[in-house]
Short mmCIF file of C-alpha atoms in Angstrom, two decimals:
data_model
loop_
_atom_site.label_atom_id
_atom_site.label_comp_id
_atom_site.label_asym_id
_atom_site.label_seq_id
_atom_site.Cartn_x
_atom_site.Cartn_y
_atom_site.Cartn_z
CA MET J 66 100.50 166.56 133.16
CA MET J 67 96.80 167.51 131.76
CA ARG J 68 96.41 169.44 135.30
CA ILE J 69 99.61 172.23 134.53
CA LYS J 70 98.50 172.07 130.76
CA LEU J 71 94.93 173.20 132.37
CA PHE J 72 96.49 175.79 134.74
CA PHE J 73 98.61 176.94 131.80
CA LEU J 74 95.31 177.55 129.73
CA LEU J 75 93.64 179.29 132.82
CA ASP J 76 96.60 181.34 133.43
CA ILE J 77 96.77 182.88 129.91
CA LEU J 78 92.67 183.19 129.40
CA THR J 79 92.46 184.93 133.11
CA SER J 80 95.72 186.98 132.05
CA LEU J 81 93.94 188.18 128.53
CA ILE J 82 90.48 188.82 129.83
CA PHE J 83 91.77 191.34 132.80
CA GLY J 84 93.97 192.47 130.25
CA ALA J 85 91.31 193.55 127.83
CA TYR J 86 89.34 195.10 130.15
CA THR J 87 92.30 197.03 131.50
CA TYR J 88 92.81 198.19 127.84
CA PHE J 89 89.06 199.50 127.78
CA THR J 90 89.12 201.29 130.81
CA ARG J 91 92.84 202.71 131.14
CA GLY J 92 94.53 202.46 127.89
CA THR J 93 97.57 200.29 126.56
CA ASP J 94 100.34 200.43 128.96
CA ALA J 95 98.31 199.52 132.00
CA ALA J 96 96.19 196.80 130.28
CA PHE J 97 100.22 195.33 129.19
CA PHE J 98 101.08 195.47 132.64
CA THR J 99 98.03 194.30 133.99
CA GLY J 100 98.22 191.14 131.99
CA LEU J 101 101.95 190.51 132.34
CA SER J 102 101.34 191.06 136.66
CA ILE J 103 98.66 188.68 136.28
CA PHE J 104 100.15 186.10 133.80
CA ALA J 105 103.66 185.55 136.36
CA ALA J 106 101.20 185.59 139.52
CA PHE J 107 98.92 182.82 138.51
CA SER J 108 101.83 181.05 136.62
CA PRO J 109 101.85 176.92 137.20
CA ILE J 110 105.94 177.14 137.55
CA CYS J 111 105.38 176.91 141.58
CA LEU J 112 103.02 173.86 140.68
CA ILE J 113 105.18 172.29 138.58
CA LEU J 114 108.49 172.28 141.28
CA THR J 115 106.40 170.41 143.41
CA LYS J 116 107.41 167.12 142.10
CA LEU J 117 110.08 167.70 139.29
CA PRO J 118 112.99 168.22 141.32
CA VAL J 119 111.59 165.85 144.04
CA GLU J 120 111.15 162.78 141.77
CA LYS J 121 114.94 163.76 140.06
CA ILE J 122 116.72 163.82 143.69
CA ALA J 123 114.78 160.77 144.45
CA ARG J 124 115.74 158.78 141.41
CA ARG J 125 119.18 160.03 141.80
CA ILE J 126 119.42 158.16 144.93
CA LEU J 127 117.71 155.12 144.38
CA GLU J 128 120.05 154.74 141.29
CA ASN J 129 123.04 155.06 143.25
CA GLU J 130 121.77 152.28 145.86
CA ASN J 131 121.39 150.34 142.66
CA VAL J 132 117.86 150.68 141.91
CA VAL J 133 117.19 150.13 138.62
CA VAL J 134 114.48 153.04 138.15
CA LYS J 135 112.27 152.59 134.95
CA ASN J 136 109.57 155.18 136.13
CA SER J 137 110.30 158.20 138.48
CA ALA J 138 106.65 158.68 138.76
CA ALA J 139 106.21 155.32 140.55
CA ILE J 140 108.74 156.67 143.70
CA LEU J 141 105.54 158.95 144.68
CA ASN J 142 102.69 156.19 143.79
CA LEU J 143 104.80 153.76 146.05
CA SER J 144 103.79 156.16 149.02
CA GLU J 145 100.19 154.97 148.97
CA VAL J 146 100.17 151.88 148.41
CA ASP J 147 98.63 149.56 151.54
CA VAL J 148 99.18 146.14 150.35
CA VAL J 149 102.56 143.62 148.90
CA ALA J 150 101.91 140.69 147.25
CA VAL J 151 104.54 138.51 146.77
CA PRO J 152 105.28 135.54 144.96
CA MET J 153 106.52 131.97 147.15
CA ASN J 154 108.64 130.81 145.04
CA ARG J 155 112.07 131.60 145.20
CA PHE J 156 110.62 134.22 147.45
CA LEU J 157 109.16 133.51 150.52
CA THR J 158 111.07 130.19 149.85
CA ASP J 159 114.77 130.10 149.21
CA GLY J 160 114.55 128.70 146.28
CA ASP J 161 116.79 125.55 146.91
CA TYR J 162 114.02 122.77 145.32
CA PHE J 163 114.96 119.17 145.60
CA VAL J 164 112.72 115.80 145.20
CA THR J 165 111.74 114.68 148.12
CA ASP J 166 109.08 112.02 147.70
CA LEU J 167 108.29 109.81 144.90
CA VAL J 168 104.92 108.00 145.23
CA PRO J 169 104.69 105.60 142.16
CA GLU J 170 100.93 103.37 141.56
CA GLY J 171 101.62 100.88 139.04
CA LEU J 172 105.13 101.76 138.57
CA ALA J 173 108.45 101.83 139.57
CA GLN J 174 109.97 104.79 141.46
CA SER J 175 112.71 105.50 138.72
CA THR J 176 110.14 104.65 135.69
CA LEU J 177 107.89 107.48 137.42
CA LEU J 178 111.13 110.18 137.43
CA GLY J 179 112.04 109.29 133.84
CA TYR J 180 108.45 110.25 133.00
CA ALA J 181 108.39 113.29 135.12
CA ALA J 182 111.51 114.45 133.44
CA ALA J 183 110.99 113.60 129.81
CA ALA J 184 107.63 115.87 130.28
CA GLU J 185 109.23 118.65 132.01
CA ASP J 186 112.15 118.72 129.67
CA GLY J 187 111.88 122.64 128.00
CA ALA J 188 109.89 123.49 130.90
CA LYS J 189 109.88 127.32 132.07
CA HIS J 190 109.14 126.47 135.42
CA ILE J 191 111.77 125.73 138.24
CA PHE J 192 110.19 123.00 139.32
CA GLY J 193 110.44 121.07 135.67
CA ARG J 194 114.35 121.88 135.78
CA ILE J 195 114.78 120.80 139.19
CA ILE J 196 112.75 117.19 138.09
CA TYR J 197 114.93 116.80 135.31
CA ASP J 198 118.13 117.90 136.83
CA THR J 199 117.18 115.08 139.51
CA ALA J 200 116.86 112.41 136.99
CA ALA J 201 119.81 113.53 134.92
CA SER J 202 122.28 113.48 137.89
CA ARG J 203 120.48 109.69 139.03
CA GLY J 204 121.60 108.60 135.24
CA ILE J 205 117.71 108.09 134.28
CA ARG J 206 117.09 107.22 130.56
CA LEU J 207 114.21 109.66 129.08
CA GLN J 208 111.59 109.07 126.81
CA PRO J 209 111.43 110.61 123.59
CA THR J 210 108.31 112.95 123.81
CA THR J 211 106.36 114.64 121.11
CA ASN J 212 103.52 117.50 121.46
CA PHE J 213 105.52 119.64 123.88
CA GLN J 214 102.72 121.84 125.90
CA GLU J 215 102.79 123.99 129.11
CA PHE J 216 100.14 125.62 130.67
CA PRO J 217 101.51 128.42 133.25
CA GLY J 218 100.79 128.09 137.02
CA LYS J 219 99.37 124.23 135.86
CA GLY J 220 101.81 121.96 134.38
CA VAL J 221 102.91 119.91 131.00
CA GLU J 222 101.77 117.83 128.74
CA VAL J 223 103.29 115.79 126.19
CA SER J 224 103.22 112.22 123.92
CA VAL J 225 104.54 109.49 125.28
CA ASN J 226 103.98 106.35 122.71
CA ARG J 227 101.03 108.07 120.92
CA MET J 228 99.72 108.15 125.00
CA PRO J 229 99.20 111.94 126.57
CA LEU J 230 101.33 112.40 129.62
CA ARG J 231 100.57 114.98 131.67
CA VAL J 232 102.31 116.57 134.52
CA GLY J 233 101.27 119.13 137.16
CA ASP J 234 98.72 120.75 139.66
CA PRO J 235 96.86 117.35 140.97
CA ALA J 236 93.62 119.72 140.61
CA TRP J 237 94.54 120.37 136.89
CA VAL J 238 95.21 117.07 136.03
CA ALA J 239 92.85 115.09 137.64
CA ASN J 240 90.15 117.80 135.42
CA GLN J 241 91.55 116.13 132.73
CA ASP J 242 88.76 112.95 132.96
CA ILE J 243 92.12 111.08 134.67
CA SER J 244 91.31 108.92 137.15
CA VAL J 245 93.04 109.20 140.47
CA SER J 246 93.03 106.48 143.39
CA ALA J 247 91.77 107.80 146.98
CA GLN J 248 95.69 106.34 147.93
CA LEU J 249 96.95 108.88 145.28
CA MET J 250 94.77 111.71 146.61
CA THR J 251 95.42 111.11 150.53
CA LYS J 252 98.96 110.70 149.68
CA THR J 253 98.73 114.67 147.72
CA ASP J 254 97.05 116.24 150.54
CA GLN J 255 99.41 114.73 153.33
CA LEU J 256 102.37 116.33 151.75
CA ALA J 257 100.81 119.00 151.06
CA VAL J 258 100.07 119.70 154.61
CA HIS J 259 103.78 119.72 155.36
CA GLY J 260 104.35 122.51 153.28
CA LYS J 261 105.91 120.30 149.84
CA HIS J 262 104.82 121.24 146.24
CA VAL J 263 102.81 118.45 144.86
CA LEU J 264 102.75 117.31 141.36
CA LEU J 265 100.73 114.78 139.88
CA LEU J 266 101.59 112.53 137.04
CA SER J 267 99.23 110.82 134.38
CA LEU J 268 100.15 108.57 131.44
CA GLY J 269 96.72 108.12 129.23
CA ASN J 270 93.69 108.47 131.47
CA VAL J 271 94.96 107.16 134.77
CA ALA J 272 97.54 108.99 137.02
CA ARG J 273 101.13 106.85 137.97
CA GLY J 274 101.83 109.14 140.68
CA ILE J 275 103.27 111.91 142.83
CA ILE J 276 106.36 114.04 143.12
CA ALA J 277 106.95 116.09 146.03
CA LEU J 278 109.43 119.02 145.79
CA LYS J 279 110.62 121.34 148.98
CA ASP J 280 112.99 123.90 149.65
CA ASP J 281 113.50 125.78 152.88
CA VAL J 282 111.98 129.02 154.66
CA ASN J 283 113.93 132.20 153.14
CA LYS J 284 115.14 134.05 156.29
CA LYS J 285 115.85 137.27 154.41
CA SER J 286 112.54 137.53 153.42
CA ARG J 287 110.84 136.71 156.96
CA ASN J 288 112.81 139.83 157.92
CA PHE J 289 111.25 141.00 154.92
CA ILE J 290 107.62 140.68 156.01
CA SER J 291 108.42 141.54 159.31
CA PHE J 292 109.40 145.25 157.97
CA LEU J 293 106.19 145.49 156.16
CA LYS J 294 103.94 144.62 159.14
CA ARG J 295 106.12 147.57 161.26
CA ARG J 296 105.24 149.95 158.44
CA LYS J 297 101.25 148.89 158.49
CA LEU J 298 101.59 147.48 155.40
CA SER J 299 99.14 144.13 154.07
CA THR J 300 100.84 141.49 152.43
CA ALA J 301 99.37 139.15 150.16
CA VAL J 302 100.88 136.18 148.44
CA LEU J 303 100.12 134.49 144.88
CA THR J 304 101.04 131.20 144.04
CA ALA J 305 100.30 128.53 141.41
CA SER J 306 100.89 126.42 144.86
CA ALA J 307 98.35 124.48 146.32
CA LYS J 308 95.82 125.81 148.81
CA LYS J 309 97.42 123.60 151.58
CA THR J 310 101.07 124.07 150.69
CA ALA J 311 101.01 127.80 149.88
CA GLY J 312 99.10 127.72 153.59
CA LYS J 313 101.22 125.87 155.26
CA ILE J 314 103.58 128.16 154.60
CA ALA J 315 102.04 131.55 154.60
CA LYS J 316 101.17 130.66 157.84
CA SER J 317 104.69 130.83 158.88
CA PHE J 318 105.31 134.33 157.72
CA SER J 319 101.64 135.61 159.09
CA LEU J 320 100.55 137.04 155.40
CA ASP J 321 97.11 138.60 155.55
CA ILE J 322 96.13 137.60 151.85
CA VAL J 323 97.08 133.91 150.68
CA ARG J 324 95.42 133.16 146.90
CA ALA J 325 96.72 129.75 145.62
CA ASN J 326 96.44 127.71 142.45
CA LEU J 327 96.92 130.45 140.40
CA SER J 328 97.92 130.72 136.52
CA PRO J 329 99.24 133.68 135.85
CA GLU J 330 95.71 135.30 134.23
CA ASP J 331 94.74 134.24 137.89
CA LYS J 332 97.52 136.54 139.51
CA ALA J 333 96.74 139.18 137.63
CA ARG J 334 93.18 139.02 138.47
CA GLU J 335 93.39 139.20 142.14
CA ILE J 336 95.41 142.14 141.63
CA GLN J 337 92.11 143.79 139.72
CA ILE J 338 90.10 142.86 142.38
CA LEU J 339 92.28 144.02 145.13
CA ARG J 340 92.03 147.21 143.26
CA ALA J 341 88.65 147.22 143.06
CA LYS J 342 87.97 147.14 146.55
CA GLY J 343 90.51 150.22 146.79
CA HIS J 344 93.51 149.02 147.74
CA ASN J 345 96.96 150.60 145.72
CA ILE J 346 98.84 147.39 145.49
CA ALA J 347 102.60 147.08 144.85
CA MET J 348 103.63 143.56 142.93
CA ILE J 349 107.25 142.09 143.38
CA GLY J 350 107.46 139.24 140.86
CA ASN J 351 110.25 137.17 140.63
CA GLU J 352 109.69 134.74 137.70
CA PHE J 353 108.06 134.76 134.21
CA HIS J 354 104.66 133.52 135.46
CA ASP J 355 104.64 137.01 137.57
CA LEU J 356 104.95 139.40 134.36
CA PRO J 357 100.60 139.68 134.28
CA ALA J 358 100.27 140.71 138.21
CA LEU J 359 102.91 143.11 137.61
CA ILE J 360 101.80 144.74 134.89
CA ASN J 361 98.09 145.35 136.76
CA ALA J 362 99.69 146.92 140.19
CA ASP J 363 100.05 150.44 140.71
CA VAL J 364 103.71 149.44 141.38
CA SER J 365 105.70 147.10 139.70
CA ILE J 366 108.83 145.82 141.44
CA LEU J 367 111.14 143.06 139.02
CA TYR J 368 112.59 141.10 141.63
CA ASN J 369 115.36 140.01 139.28
CA ASP J 370 118.09 137.31 139.92
CA GLY J 371 118.90 136.09 136.38
CA SER J 372 115.96 133.37 135.79
CA ILE J 373 113.76 135.75 133.26
CA THR J 374 114.14 138.58 131.18
CA LEU J 375 111.56 141.11 130.36
CA ASN J 376 111.50 140.39 126.58
CA GLU J 377 110.35 136.59 127.11
CA THR J 378 106.75 137.49 126.46
CA GLY J 379 107.81 138.93 123.00
CA SER J 380 106.76 142.50 124.05
CA GLU J 381 107.22 145.48 125.92
CA VAL J 382 106.68 145.03 129.65
CA HIS J 383 106.60 148.36 131.90
CA ILE J 384 108.13 147.85 135.16
CA ASP J 385 108.54 150.46 137.43
CA PHE J 386 111.75 149.51 139.48
CA GLU J 387 113.71 146.58 139.47
CA ILE J 388 115.73 145.30 142.35
CA THR J 389 118.56 141.96 142.82
CA GLU J 390 118.08 142.39 146.89
CA LEU J 391 114.91 142.72 148.72
CA GLU J 392 116.66 145.82 151.28
CA LYS J 393 116.70 147.47 148.12
CA PHE J 394 112.72 147.51 148.65
CA LEU J 395 112.70 148.98 151.85
CA ILE J 396 115.28 152.04 150.46
CA ILE J 397 112.80 152.50 147.18
CA ARG J 398 109.57 152.95 150.57
CA ASP J 399 111.26 154.99 152.54
CA ILE J 400 112.49 157.28 149.80
CA SER J 401 108.91 157.13 148.72
CA VAL J 402 107.20 158.05 151.94
CA LYS J 403 110.03 161.39 152.45
CA ALA J 404 109.34 162.58 148.90
CA ALA J 405 105.68 162.32 149.19
CA ASP J 406 106.38 164.51 152.23
CA ILE J 407 107.75 166.92 150.18
CA VAL J 408 105.44 167.22 147.25
CA LYS J 409 102.74 168.09 150.39
CA THR J 410 104.63 170.87 151.55
CA ASN J 411 105.76 172.24 148.27
CA ARG J 412 102.35 171.94 147.50
CA LYS J 413 101.08 174.39 149.79
CA LEU J 414 104.31 176.63 149.03
CA ALA J 415 102.97 176.99 145.48
CA TYR J 416 98.91 177.32 147.33
CA LEU J 417 100.57 180.24 148.98
CA SER J 418 102.08 182.16 146.24
CA TRP J 419 99.01 182.43 144.06
CA ILE J 420 97.08 183.18 147.76
CA LEU J 421 99.35 186.60 148.19
CA LEU J 422 100.41 187.37 144.63
CA VAL J 423 97.01 187.09 142.48
CA PRO J 424 94.52 188.96 144.34
CA PRO J 425 97.14 192.13 144.18
CA ALA J 426 97.91 191.39 140.59
CA VAL J 427 94.07 191.68 139.57
CA LEU J 428 93.55 194.65 142.33
CA THR J 429 96.37 196.17 139.19
CA THR J 430 92.79 196.44 137.07
CA LEU J 431 91.28 198.93 139.04
CA GLU J 432 92.61 202.68 138.23
CA ASN J 433 93.22 203.36 141.80
CA SER J 434 94.36 200.53 143.53
CA PRO J 435 94.80 200.09 146.95
CA ILE J 436 98.13 197.79 146.48
CA PRO J 437 100.48 199.46 143.94
CA PHE J 438 101.93 196.25 142.31
CA HIS J 439 104.15 195.94 139.72
CA PRO J 440 104.59 192.58 137.05
CA LEU J 441 108.46 192.40 138.85
CA VAL J 442 106.58 191.82 142.12
CA SER J 443 104.73 189.30 140.54
CA VAL J 444 108.03 188.22 139.05
CA THR J 445 110.14 188.15 142.44
CA GLY J 446 107.19 186.54 144.21
CA VAL J 447 107.46 183.60 141.83
CA LEU J 448 111.03 183.29 141.89
CA LEU J 449 111.05 183.34 145.52
CA PHE J 450 108.25 180.71 146.15
CA SER J 451 110.24 178.75 144.02
CA LEU J 452 113.58 178.67 145.60
CA LEU J 453 111.94 177.98 148.86
CA ILE J 454 110.18 174.93 146.79
CA MET J 455 113.63 174.28 145.67
CA VAL J 456 115.28 174.43 148.91
CA ASN J 457 112.35 171.81 150.83
CA SER J 458 113.06 169.46 148.00
CA MET J 459 116.35 169.40 148.80
CA GLN J 460 115.54 167.96 152.09
CA LEU J 461 115.40 164.72 150.16
CA LYS J 462 118.91 164.10 150.71
CA SER J 463 118.68 163.24 154.48
CA VAL J 464 116.40 160.94 154.39
CA LYS J 465 117.59 157.94 156.54
CA MET J 466 117.59 154.63 154.92
CA SER J 467 115.82 151.92 156.93
CA GLU J 468 118.88 148.70 158.31
#
């Protein structure tokens, strides 16, 4: 928008300068025709049309495909993306988590699960909801808790009988001056290597057990990642899960970049680091903890399965696209690449209009111009090139979607 305003200002100044020169050399009528010819020939109207109709047509196509477009400019931005960042939970995996292992130390299994469920009551993270539902389905009575705190990407902390109870990432729990036995540490590594999500529970200042969860690999996501690779797009996973767990799952997808043990702020920082290295990032997020990363990406796509709403942060969150199926991203990408190609051709036509129209319009300042030129010729030329740009833009309607 700033560049268009600059061209308009340049157009007006150029017209006035040449018009003033003609006024003093050839009189009022010649000055009027010269200024009007240059103003029309140098007009940035064709340049404005290079993107505007393309974005409108692309938006209409995407909305017909049930893609929510919140920022039309992002359609063209997506064509520049070379890295697609994705979450792990409910994306690379299918989201049907279940508790696989209860490894208590000094407690009964039911007591361990009961403590964990009591702590997770009210947690936003899906692991907390799964643990709570598992305990409820087994009829386990929960201890009353106070002072609930959730640390996104790390875990939760409550008080039980005036004792701190923590459930979360093993590294985070251990860093709270918690004593963790060698047996629990070894078991944590073993479970993570098998692709399970491991949570450590501590009561007081002692670790009392492990809760492990698992779900299956998402076949649709596997096909989706394959599509990205065929389009020569790099892939990155940003997750709060442990490095070994994330590595196990990411390896099965052959992902290029794996970043684990991340808080929401860490995810945003990783996006910023990748951008600082010269990458253009599209972030696909599907939960509350992904919002900071979405905000910092070049293009943000909310993969919304109904588990979050954009106003959960208490402030406006700017998302470029909202989709309910992964296949919709592929459609956006196809439209984006085709739209970018059309815009490049449109720009060439706009620049060609200046090359053909501006020089003869400027020559009208001369009393014996070698090329007779009238303002109507400038206007007609601009209209003709505008029509060519509009016709070229219509090619977007024939783009073939990826299957």
